Amino acid sequence: MGCPDRTGIVARISGFLAEIGGWITEAAYHSDDETGWFFTRQTVRAGSVAMSVDEMRARFATEVAAEIGPETEWRLTDTGQVKSVVLLVSKESHCLVDLLGRAYRGELPARVDAVIGNHRDLEGLVTRFGVPFHHVPFTPDRKPEAFDEVARIVDGHAPDAVVLARFMQVLPPQLCEAWAGRAINIHHSFLPSFVGARPYHQAFARGVKLIGATCHYVTAELDAGPIIEQDVVRVDHSDTVSDMVRQGRDIETVVLSRGLRWHLEDRVLVHGRKTVVFN
Amino acid sequence: MGCPDRTGIVARISGFLAEIGGWITEAAYHSDDETGWFFTRQTVRAGSVAMSVDEMRARFATEVAAEIGPETEWRLTDTGQVKSVVLLVSKESHCLVDLLGRAYRGELPARVDAVIGNHRDLEGLVTRFGVPFHHVPFTPDRKPEAFDEVARIVDGHAPDAVVLARFMQVLPPQLCEAWAGRAINIHHSFLPSFVGARPYHQAFARGVKLIGATCHYVTAELDAGPIIEQDVVRVDHSDTVSDMVRQGRDIETVVLSRGLRWHLEDRVLVHGRKTVVFN
Amino acid sequence: MGCPDRTGIVARISGFLAEIGGWITEAAYHSDDETGWFFTRQTVRAGSVAMSVDEMRARFATEVAAEIGPETEWRLTDTGQVKSVVLLVSKESHCLVDLLGRAYRGELPARVDAVIGNHRDLEGLVTRFGVPFHHVPFTPDRKPEAFDEVARIVDGHAPDAVVLARFMQVLPPQLCEAWAGRAINIHHSFLPSFVGARPYHQAFARGVKLIGATCHYVTAELDAGPIIEQDVVRVDHSDTVSDMVRQGRDIETVVLSRGLRWHLEDRVLVHGRKTVVFN
Amino acid sequence: MGCPDRTGIVARISGFLAEIGGWITEAAYHSDDETGWFFTRQTVRAGSVAMSVDEMRARFATEVAAEIGPETEWRLTDTGQVKSVVLLVSKESHCLVDLLGRAYRGELPARVDAVIGNHRDLEGLVTRFGVPFHHVPFTPDRKPEAFDEVARIVDGHAPDAVVLARFMQVLPPQLCEAWAGRAINIHHSFLPSFVGARPYHQAFARGVKLIGATCHYVTAELDAGPIIEQDVVRVDHSDTVSDMVRQGRDIETVVLSRGLRWHLEDRVLVHGRKTVVFN
C-alpha cells in the first residue's frame, strides 16, 4: 500500500487487522522524505482471519483505504493462489534454465505458463521441462506483427509477470504500457552504466574492475525503468570480454531470480522512477 | 521493544502514537517464529509530540506496556541526548583511529569520553584527538586489580557502550555481567570459526578463501556472545599471515564501526544468544 | 607444476618453452614461504608448438623436470581433450540443474558422463538432458555394497572429477583415497564453521549474519579437505532456517560451479591441506 | 615492464635473473590479446643479488630491455627506499584520517610529506599527526595562481603520488600532464555512472541498489582516467542521500587506500585508458 504520509495511518491499518483477528507475520514500512509518500506491506496468517479474501478486500476498501484518502493505492493478495509467469527468450539459456530449475523445485512462487522465443534454439530445453514453447520469428520487416503475436500469447495467460530473460528485443511503447509494472527485464550491466547494446564490450573498453547486472521494470525509455535489484562481480585485467560474459551470466541469473521472486511475492512497490523493495 | 507475540500489539502501539500525535519516521517489526517473541523499533519525530520524554515514557508504561503484558521489555530514548562511549585498547591503532575519526567528523552518534590502554603505545594518538587516555598496566600478577581500575574508570562515565577495540584481554565474568548489553567486542575472525587466539594464523593454516571479522556483545563465554555484525574479505594462496592481518584490519574496522553505530542508535535488540538488528 | 623453490626454475621452464617456440598465453607463479615450495601453471598456444603433446611431455620430463629435481610434480594437459565428469546426487536439484545447464551451453569444459543418485527423485530431470542416470539405493544395511556399485560405475568412466553435488552420503576412506584430488564436495557452510550435519540449523541457532558454502576436495577426515572456493551471502534476524536454505542454494551452486571449472581447467594445485588456485 | 608480446620474453627476463642469482619472490604476467602487449612484474629478494640497484638497472637495460626491443617500457625500483606522498584535501576528513592512520601504523609503504588544503578545516587534524599543512585558498578569481602554488609545494617534494583525497577541485590540464601516472583521485561513484558533481544525489534520484567509489589516475578528461580500483556497498529505498554519503565514505576510504597502496608498490601498469593491476 502507498499513500501520502500523515500520522495515524499505521494505527488505522493495524487497528483494522487487530479487529478482524489478523495475526501479522511480517510487516514493513517506509516513509519517503523526498516525496512525502508512505509505503507499507503486511503479511497476515490466513487462518487467523475468519472471512474470505474478497470480504476482507471489501472491508479494507471502506474501513481503511477510503478513510486514509483517495490517493491511496493498495492491493490485497491471496498467497494461496499460484501466480503465472511468461518468459521471453532468445538464444541465451542461462536465465531460462535457472528459472525453470527454480520452478521445478518449487522455489519460485509461480508457474511458468509459457516460453516465447524469437529463435528455436531453446525449444528442446523448454519442452523437456514440460512447458509450452512458442516460436515467434522476428525478421526485420515483420517486427510489429511479431510483437502482436507475442502479445496475443502473453495476454492469453494474463500473467503476473512477463520476464524478458535475455530477450534481446526492445518492447514497443504500447506493450510497455500494457504490461507496466509486470514486464521485468534483466540488463547485463550495472545501470546506469553501459546502457544499450553490448555492455560487456563497453565495460571491457572502459577497464572497470566490477561488472554487474540490473533487474528492472520495463518502461518506454530504454534501460531506464525502476530498478528492482542489482549486483556485481569482480573482474580484472586478465578477463577478456568472453570471460566477462561468462561471469556476468552468473550475476544476471541470480539478480533476475531475486528480482522476480520479490515481484511475485508483492514485495516491490513502484513509485515514480524508483522502487521500494520490502525484502 | 520485545514481548511475547499475539494479535493487536502493533495496533496498540500505533494507536497510542497516533493519539499523542506522533509522526513515525521509521518503524520496523519482527516476529520470531522460533521463540514466539515480537520485536519492534519506532522512531518518532520529536516536534510532533507535545510532551516531555519523561511524560511520554510514563504514559507508554501504563497505556501500552502494562496492557500488552508483564514480560514486555521496552526502552524509550531521546536521540537529542549525546551518548557516551569508552574504548579499551592495547597496541593496535586501526579501530581506535577509525572511531576517533568518526567521532571527530560527527558521524558517531556519541562522544568518546575516555580511552583505556593496557600499554602506553596509543597514548599520543588519543590525546591529539583531545580525548583523555588512561594507562592501566596488565602484568600477569595484578590482572584482578587492573580490571578493578578499568571498571572504576569506565563506571565513572556510565557509558552507553564499552568498546573492546582490539583490547586483547578477556573480561572477567563480573564485568561481563555488569556491562551486559553494553560491552562490545571486535573479534578478528568470522565466528564461530577460529575462536580464541591468533585467528589469522588459524585461517592461514586451514587455507580458507575468505577471512572475516565479528562484532558481538561480550558474555562470560569466550567469543560466544550475540553477534551484531560480520563481514568478510577475499584472500588467496598468495596471502601470507601478515597480508591477512593487514586486510583483516579493514574488515575489523568497518564491522566494529557499523555494529557500534547500530548499538548507539538503539537498533540492536538482544534476545537469548542472538540479536535482532533493525538497520 | 610444484617443486622445492630455488633460483633458476622459471628460467629453465621459460627457456624450454622459448626453445620449442611455445607462445605463453597465461602464466602464474607462487612461492610458498611457509613450505618453501614453488608452484607454476603455464598455458601455451597449441599451434605455436610443432610437436605432439606426448613428445612435448617426454622432452619436458628430461629437459626440465629431471633437471629441477626428483621431487618435482608436474602435469601437461591437452585442453583439446574433452574431460569427463560424474555427478553423485540425492534429492536436491539445484547444483545438478546448474551443472547440466552449464554443460548444455558449453560453459563447463567437460562432458557429464553419468549421474548417480541414491534416490530416484532426480532421474527424470537427468534423462531429459540426455545424460544416463543410475539409481543406487543406500539402505542402512547395504551401504558398503552400494558404494561398491557407485565405484564400479564411476571408475567405468575414469572421470577427471567425481562431484558430490549435495550427495548427503559420506564417502568411505578407500574411495577418498582412490579418488584423491578428483572427488569434489560442496558443503553448505562457510567451513570450518558448522562442520557436519544440518549446517543451516547450526547457523540459525548461532545467529550469524552471513551464511556460506565451501567447495573442497574430499578426504577421509569429514569436511576437512583442501578448500578450493568459498563464498557467503548476507542474512538477518528475519531469515528462518528455510530462508537460509533457499539463499544458501544460490551460493552452493555458484561456489561449486566455480570450483569445478577451476579444477577442470587444471587451475588447482593441492599441497598438503591447502590449495593454490591460479584463477 | 610492458612491451609488444612475442615468444621468449619470459625466458630472457628469467634467464637474466637466474644468471645474477636473483631469487624471485613474486612474479606476475599478463598478455593482452586486444593490444598484443605483454606485461610483467617481478619481485627479487634484495639479498640474493650481489650488485647495486644502479648496476642491476644498467645491466637490465642492455642485456634484457634492449634485446627485447625499443618499445619496451620498464622500471626497477628499490623497495628499501621510502616513497613520498602529498595529499590534496578540502573539508572532508575521512580519507585523510584513514591515510594518516595507515601511515602512522606503518601500513602505507610511504611517508606523507605534506597535506595541502583549499580550506583550513583539516589543518588541526593534520598537524596533530606531525605532518605539515599548507593552506592554499581557491577563490574563483585566483584559481590559476592557487594551482601554481599547489604545484610549487607538490613539486618541492617530487612525490611518488599526489592524492586528491576528496579535493573537490578539477586539476588543470598542465598539472594532469605533469603528474601523469602519479596523480590519483577518489571519485564517489561507481564510474562511469554518475560522472561529475553530486554523484550520491544522482544515485539517489536513479534509485540504484548499490553505490560505489572509484580510484583512478587523473587525466585531462574529467573522471575518465584509467581505473585502479572500485568497490560498492548495498543501499535500499530507506537510505536517504545523507545515508548514502555516510556509507559511501567507508567505500571511498577503502578503495582509495587499496589503490594507493598498489600504486606505491608498483603493482599498477597503465596502458592506454586501462590499468593492469598485479595485486
PDB file of N, CA, C and O in Angstrom, chain A residues 180-226:
ATOM      1  N   ALA A 180       2.822  -2.519 -17.891  1.00  0.00           N
ATOM      2  CA  ALA A 180       3.516  -1.672 -16.901  1.00  0.00           C
ATOM      3  C   ALA A 180       3.429  -2.301 -15.510  1.00  0.00           C
ATOM      4  O   ALA A 180       2.360  -2.727 -15.069  1.00  0.00           O
ATOM      5  N   GLY A 181       4.569  -2.390 -14.839  1.00  0.00           N
ATOM      6  CA  GLY A 181       4.589  -2.970 -13.508  1.00  0.00           C
ATOM      7  C   GLY A 181       4.572  -4.483 -13.514  1.00  0.00           C
ATOM      8  O   GLY A 181       4.569  -5.116 -12.457  1.00  0.00           O
ATOM      9  N   ARG A 182       4.524  -5.082 -14.729  1.00  0.00           N
ATOM     10  CA  ARG A 182       4.552  -6.546 -14.815  1.00  0.00           C
ATOM     11  C   ARG A 182       5.685  -7.038 -15.704  1.00  0.00           C
ATOM     12  O   ARG A 182       6.098  -8.184 -15.615  1.00  0.00           O
ATOM     13  N   ALA A 183       6.174  -6.195 -16.618  1.00  0.00           N
ATOM     14  CA  ALA A 183       7.257  -6.604 -17.525  1.00  0.00           C
ATOM     15  C   ALA A 183       8.595  -6.341 -16.855  1.00  0.00           C
ATOM     16  O   ALA A 183       8.890  -5.216 -16.450  1.00  0.00           O
ATOM     17  N   ILE A 184       9.384  -7.400 -16.715  1.00  0.00           N
ATOM     18  CA  ILE A 184      10.643  -7.338 -15.977  1.00  0.00           C
ATOM     19  C   ILE A 184      11.783  -7.730 -16.900  1.00  0.00           C
ATOM     20  O   ILE A 184      11.716  -8.764 -17.561  1.00  0.00           O
ATOM     21  N   ASN A 185      12.814  -6.903 -16.919  1.00  0.00           N
ATOM     22  CA  ASN A 185      13.962  -7.160 -17.783  1.00  0.00           C
ATOM     23  C   ASN A 185      15.216  -7.397 -16.941  1.00  0.00           C
ATOM     24  O   ASN A 185      15.344  -6.870 -15.841  1.00  0.00           O
ATOM     25  N   ILE A 186      16.131  -8.188 -17.481  1.00  0.00           N
ATOM     26  CA  ILE A 186      17.463  -8.283 -16.876  1.00  0.00           C
ATOM     27  C   ILE A 186      18.438  -7.633 -17.856  1.00  0.00           C
ATOM     28  O   ILE A 186      18.541  -8.069 -19.019  1.00  0.00           O
ATOM     29  N   HIS A 187      19.095  -6.571 -17.395  1.00  0.00           N
ATOM     30  CA  HIS A 187      20.080  -5.902 -18.255  1.00  0.00           C
ATOM     31  C   HIS A 187      21.466  -6.314 -17.792  1.00  0.00           C
ATOM     32  O   HIS A 187      21.743  -6.311 -16.593  1.00  0.00           O
ATOM     33  N   HIS A 188      22.346  -6.633 -18.742  1.00  0.00           N
ATOM     34  CA  HIS A 188      23.644  -7.166 -18.351  1.00  0.00           C
ATOM     35  C   HIS A 188      24.696  -6.072 -18.130  1.00  0.00           C
ATOM     36  O   HIS A 188      25.813  -6.165 -18.609  1.00  0.00           O
ATOM     37  N   SER A 189      24.308  -5.060 -17.348  1.00  0.00           N
ATOM     38  CA  SER A 189      25.298  -4.114 -16.826  1.00  0.00           C
ATOM     39  C   SER A 189      24.757  -3.534 -15.535  1.00  0.00           C
ATOM     40  O   SER A 189      23.582  -3.687 -15.209  1.00  0.00           O
ATOM     41  N   PHE A 190      25.649  -2.875 -14.816  1.00  0.00           N
ATOM     42  CA  PHE A 190      25.269  -2.193 -13.590  1.00  0.00           C
ATOM     43  C   PHE A 190      24.754  -0.818 -14.003  1.00  0.00           C
ATOM     44  O   PHE A 190      25.507   0.143 -14.069  1.00  0.00           O
ATOM     45  N   LEU A 191      23.456  -0.741 -14.307  1.00  0.00           N
ATOM     46  CA  LEU A 191      22.868   0.528 -14.776  1.00  0.00           C
ATOM     47  C   LEU A 191      23.001   1.611 -13.712  1.00  0.00           C
ATOM     48  O   LEU A 191      22.989   1.278 -12.529  1.00  0.00           O
ATOM     49  N   PRO A 192      23.163   2.883 -14.097  1.00  0.00           N
ATOM     50  CA  PRO A 192      23.056   3.418 -15.452  1.00  0.00           C
ATOM     51  C   PRO A 192      24.333   3.324 -16.285  1.00  0.00           C
ATOM     52  O   PRO A 192      24.378   3.932 -17.348  1.00  0.00           O
ATOM     53  N   SER A 193      25.338   2.592 -15.848  1.00  0.00           N
ATOM     54  CA  SER A 193      26.497   2.406 -16.719  1.00  0.00           C
ATOM     55  C   SER A 193      26.119   1.506 -17.893  1.00  0.00           C
ATOM     56  O   SER A 193      25.413   0.518 -17.709  1.00  0.00           O
ATOM     57  N   PHE A 194      26.668   1.833 -19.060  1.00  0.00           N
ATOM     58  CA  PHE A 194      26.592   0.925 -20.195  1.00  0.00           C
ATOM     59  C   PHE A 194      25.164   0.578 -20.617  1.00  0.00           C
ATOM     60  O   PHE A 194      24.801  -0.582 -20.791  1.00  0.00           O
ATOM     61  N   VAL A 195      24.373   1.627 -20.767  1.00  0.00           N
ATOM     62  CA  VAL A 195      23.044   1.478 -21.349  1.00  0.00           C
ATOM     63  C   VAL A 195      23.184   0.952 -22.775  1.00  0.00           C
ATOM     64  O   VAL A 195      24.197   1.193 -23.424  1.00  0.00           O
ATOM     65  N   GLY A 196      22.193   0.218 -23.234  1.00  0.00           N
ATOM     66  CA  GLY A 196      22.138  -0.163 -24.650  1.00  0.00           C
ATOM     67  C   GLY A 196      22.871  -1.436 -24.974  1.00  0.00           C
ATOM     68  O   GLY A 196      22.940  -2.355 -24.149  1.00  0.00           O
ATOM     69  N   ALA A 197      23.428  -1.487 -26.166  1.00  0.00           N
ATOM     70  CA  ALA A 197      23.940  -2.749 -26.701  1.00  0.00           C
ATOM     71  C   ALA A 197      25.342  -3.068 -26.192  1.00  0.00           C
ATOM     72  O   ALA A 197      26.121  -2.182 -25.860  1.00  0.00           O
ATOM     73  N   ARG A 198      25.642  -4.357 -26.136  1.00  0.00           N
ATOM     74  CA  ARG A 198      26.964  -4.876 -25.846  1.00  0.00           C
ATOM     75  C   ARG A 198      27.627  -4.245 -24.623  1.00  0.00           C
ATOM     76  O   ARG A 198      28.747  -3.745 -24.677  1.00  0.00           O
ATOM     77  N   PRO A 199      26.944  -4.319 -23.488  1.00  0.00           N
ATOM     78  CA  PRO A 199      27.508  -3.694 -22.283  1.00  0.00           C
ATOM     79  C   PRO A 199      28.835  -4.312 -21.839  1.00  0.00           C
ATOM     80  O   PRO A 199      29.677  -3.597 -21.284  1.00  0.00           O
ATOM     81  N   TYR A 200      29.043  -5.610 -22.061  1.00  0.00           N
ATOM     82  CA  TYR A 200      30.329  -6.185 -21.624  1.00  0.00           C
ATOM     83  C   TYR A 200      31.470  -5.640 -22.471  1.00  0.00           C
ATOM     84  O   TYR A 200      32.573  -5.430 -21.966  1.00  0.00           O
ATOM     85  N   HIS A 201      31.205  -5.398 -23.749  1.00  0.00           N
ATOM     86  CA  HIS A 201      32.236  -4.777 -24.572  1.00  0.00           C
ATOM     87  C   HIS A 201      32.536  -3.364 -24.072  1.00  0.00           C
ATOM     88  O   HIS A 201      33.690  -2.943 -24.005  1.00  0.00           O
ATOM     89  N   GLN A 202      31.490  -2.644 -23.706  1.00  0.00           N
ATOM     90  CA  GLN A 202      31.693  -1.300 -23.163  1.00  0.00           C
ATOM     91  C   GLN A 202      32.488  -1.361 -21.856  1.00  0.00           C
ATOM     92  O   GLN A 202      33.383  -0.546 -21.614  1.00  0.00           O
ATOM     93  N   ALA A 203      32.154  -2.313 -21.007  1.00  0.00           N
ATOM     94  CA  ALA A 203      32.833  -2.447 -19.712  1.00  0.00           C
ATOM     95  C   ALA A 203      34.310  -2.787 -19.912  1.00  0.00           C
ATOM     96  O   ALA A 203      35.196  -2.254 -19.233  1.00  0.00           O
ATOM     97  N   PHE A 204      34.569  -3.674 -20.864  1.00  0.00           N
ATOM     98  CA  PHE A 204      35.938  -4.064 -21.163  1.00  0.00           C
ATOM     99  C   PHE A 204      36.728  -2.849 -21.661  1.00  0.00           C
ATOM    100  O   PHE A 204      37.854  -2.586 -21.208  1.00  0.00           O
ATOM    101  N   ALA A 205      36.120  -2.089 -22.560  1.00  0.00           N
ATOM    102  CA  ALA A 205      36.814  -0.936 -23.134  1.00  0.00           C
ATOM    103  C   ALA A 205      37.126   0.116 -22.072  1.00  0.00           C
ATOM    104  O   ALA A 205      38.171   0.774 -22.113  1.00  0.00           O
ATOM    105  N   ARG A 206      36.233   0.265 -21.086  1.00  0.00           N
ATOM    106  CA  ARG A 206      36.447   1.273 -20.053  1.00  0.00           C
ATOM    107  C   ARG A 206      37.408   0.800 -18.969  1.00  0.00           C
ATOM    108  O   ARG A 206      37.931   1.583 -18.191  1.00  0.00           O
ATOM    109  N   GLY A 207      37.597  -0.520 -18.871  1.00  0.00           N
ATOM    110  CA  GLY A 207      38.517  -1.033 -17.859  1.00  0.00           C
ATOM    111  C   GLY A 207      37.975  -0.989 -16.453  1.00  0.00           C
ATOM    112  O   GLY A 207      38.720  -0.781 -15.495  1.00  0.00           O
ATOM    113  N   VAL A 208      36.665  -1.223 -16.277  1.00  0.00           N
ATOM    114  CA  VAL A 208      36.097  -1.243 -14.923  1.00  0.00           C
ATOM    115  C   VAL A 208      36.569  -2.485 -14.160  1.00  0.00           C
ATOM    116  O   VAL A 208      36.960  -3.486 -14.764  1.00  0.00           O
ATOM    117  N   LYS A 209      36.530  -2.427 -12.852  1.00  0.00           N
ATOM    118  CA  LYS A 209      37.022  -3.515 -12.014  1.00  0.00           C
ATOM    119  C   LYS A 209      35.892  -4.381 -11.442  1.00  0.00           C
ATOM    120  O   LYS A 209      36.147  -5.345 -10.709  1.00  0.00           O
ATOM    121  N   LEU A 210      34.662  -4.001 -11.733  1.00  0.00           N
ATOM    122  CA  LEU A 210      33.493  -4.791 -11.345  1.00  0.00           C
ATOM    123  C   LEU A 210      32.515  -4.733 -12.512  1.00  0.00           C
ATOM    124  O   LEU A 210      32.351  -3.683 -13.129  1.00  0.00           O
ATOM    125  N   ILE A 211      31.860  -5.836 -12.810  1.00  0.00           N
ATOM    126  CA  ILE A 211      30.765  -5.790 -13.781  1.00  0.00           C
ATOM    127  C   ILE A 211      29.495  -6.193 -13.053  1.00  0.00           C
ATOM    128  O   ILE A 211      29.548  -6.840 -12.000  1.00  0.00           O
ATOM    129  N   GLY A 212      28.346  -5.821 -13.611  1.00  0.00           N
ATOM    130  CA  GLY A 212      27.115  -6.059 -12.871  1.00  0.00           C
ATOM    131  C   GLY A 212      25.948  -6.396 -13.758  1.00  0.00           C
ATOM    132  O   GLY A 212      26.066  -6.529 -14.975  1.00  0.00           O
ATOM    133  N   ALA A 213      24.812  -6.570 -13.100  1.00  0.00           N
ATOM    134  CA  ALA A 213      23.560  -6.822 -13.792  1.00  0.00           C
ATOM    135  C   ALA A 213      22.455  -6.104 -13.039  1.00  0.00           C
ATOM    136  O   ALA A 213      22.569  -5.869 -11.829  1.00  0.00           O
ATOM    137  N   THR A 214      21.397  -5.763 -13.773  1.00  0.00           N
ATOM    138  CA  THR A 214      20.307  -4.964 -13.219  1.00  0.00           C
ATOM    139  C   THR A 214      18.974  -5.562 -13.629  1.00  0.00           C
ATOM    140  O   THR A 214      18.725  -5.773 -14.814  1.00  0.00           O
ATOM    141  N   CYS A 215      18.124  -5.830 -12.652  1.00  0.00           N
ATOM    142  CA  CYS A 215      16.757  -6.284 -12.911  1.00  0.00           C
ATOM    143  C   CYS A 215      15.838  -5.087 -12.729  1.00  0.00           C
ATOM    144  O   CYS A 215      15.860  -4.453 -11.668  1.00  0.00           O
ATOM    145  N   HIS A 216      15.066  -4.751 -13.746  1.00  0.00           N
ATOM    146  CA  HIS A 216      14.241  -3.545 -13.663  1.00  0.00           C
ATOM    147  C   HIS A 216      12.918  -3.735 -14.402  1.00  0.00           C
ATOM    148  O   HIS A 216      12.802  -4.604 -15.282  1.00  0.00           O
ATOM    149  N   TYR A 217      11.956  -2.915 -14.046  1.00  0.00           N
ATOM    150  CA  TYR A 217      10.701  -2.893 -14.790  1.00  0.00           C
ATOM    151  C   TYR A 217      10.945  -2.231 -16.130  1.00  0.00           C
ATOM    152  O   TYR A 217      11.728  -1.279 -16.224  1.00  0.00           O
ATOM    153  N   VAL A 218      10.274  -2.745 -17.147  1.00  0.00           N
ATOM    154  CA  VAL A 218      10.428  -2.193 -18.488  1.00  0.00           C
ATOM    155  C   VAL A 218       9.531  -0.961 -18.635  1.00  0.00           C
ATOM    156  O   VAL A 218       8.355  -1.010 -18.272  1.00  0.00           O
ATOM    157  N   THR A 219      10.118   0.108 -19.125  1.00  0.00           N
ATOM    158  CA  THR A 219       9.339   1.305 -19.461  1.00  0.00           C
ATOM    159  C   THR A 219       9.727   1.715 -20.881  1.00  0.00           C
ATOM    160  O   THR A 219      10.646   1.149 -21.464  1.00  0.00           O
ATOM    161  N   ALA A 220       9.039   2.715 -21.399  1.00  0.00           N
ATOM    162  CA  ALA A 220       9.269   3.102 -22.792  1.00  0.00           C
ATOM    163  C   ALA A 220      10.682   3.642 -23.010  1.00  0.00           C
ATOM    164  O   ALA A 220      11.242   3.521 -24.091  1.00  0.00           O
ATOM    165  N   GLU A 221      11.271   4.217 -21.956  1.00  0.00           N
ATOM    166  CA  GLU A 221      12.631   4.719 -22.099  1.00  0.00           C
ATOM    167  C   GLU A 221      13.612   3.563 -21.877  1.00  0.00           C
ATOM    168  O   GLU A 221      13.613   2.930 -20.817  1.00  0.00           O
ATOM    169  N   LEU A 222      14.472   3.304 -22.849  1.00  0.00           N
ATOM    170  CA  LEU A 222      15.339   2.118 -22.823  1.00  0.00           C
ATOM    171  C   LEU A 222      16.236   2.065 -21.574  1.00  0.00           C
ATOM    172  O   LEU A 222      16.975   3.009 -21.292  1.00  0.00           O
ATOM    173  N   ASP A 223      16.192   0.931 -20.866  1.00  0.00           N
ATOM    174  CA  ASP A 223      17.067   0.668 -19.722  1.00  0.00           C
ATOM    175  C   ASP A 223      16.959   1.729 -18.629  1.00  0.00           C
ATOM    176  O   ASP A 223      17.908   1.952 -17.877  1.00  0.00           O
ATOM    177  N   ALA A 224      15.814   2.394 -18.539  1.00  0.00           N
ATOM    178  CA  ALA A 224      15.667   3.468 -17.563  1.00  0.00           C
ATOM    179  C   ALA A 224      14.526   3.218 -16.584  1.00  0.00           C
ATOM    180  O   ALA A 224      14.187   4.082 -15.780  1.00  0.00           O
ATOM    181  N   GLY A 225      13.925   2.034 -16.628  1.00  0.00           N
ATOM    182  CA  GLY A 225      12.806   1.733 -15.740  1.00  0.00           C
ATOM    183  C   GLY A 225      13.251   1.570 -14.297  1.00  0.00           C
ATOM    184  O   GLY A 225      14.439   1.454 -14.005  1.00  0.00           O
ATOM    185  N   PRO A 226      12.275   1.557 -13.371  1.00  0.00           N
ATOM    186  CA  PRO A 226      12.581   1.422 -11.946  1.00  0.00           C
ATOM    187  C   PRO A 226      13.387   0.145 -11.661  1.00  0.00           C
ATOM    188  O   PRO A 226      12.994  -0.936 -12.083  1.00  0.00           O
TER     189      PRO A 226
END
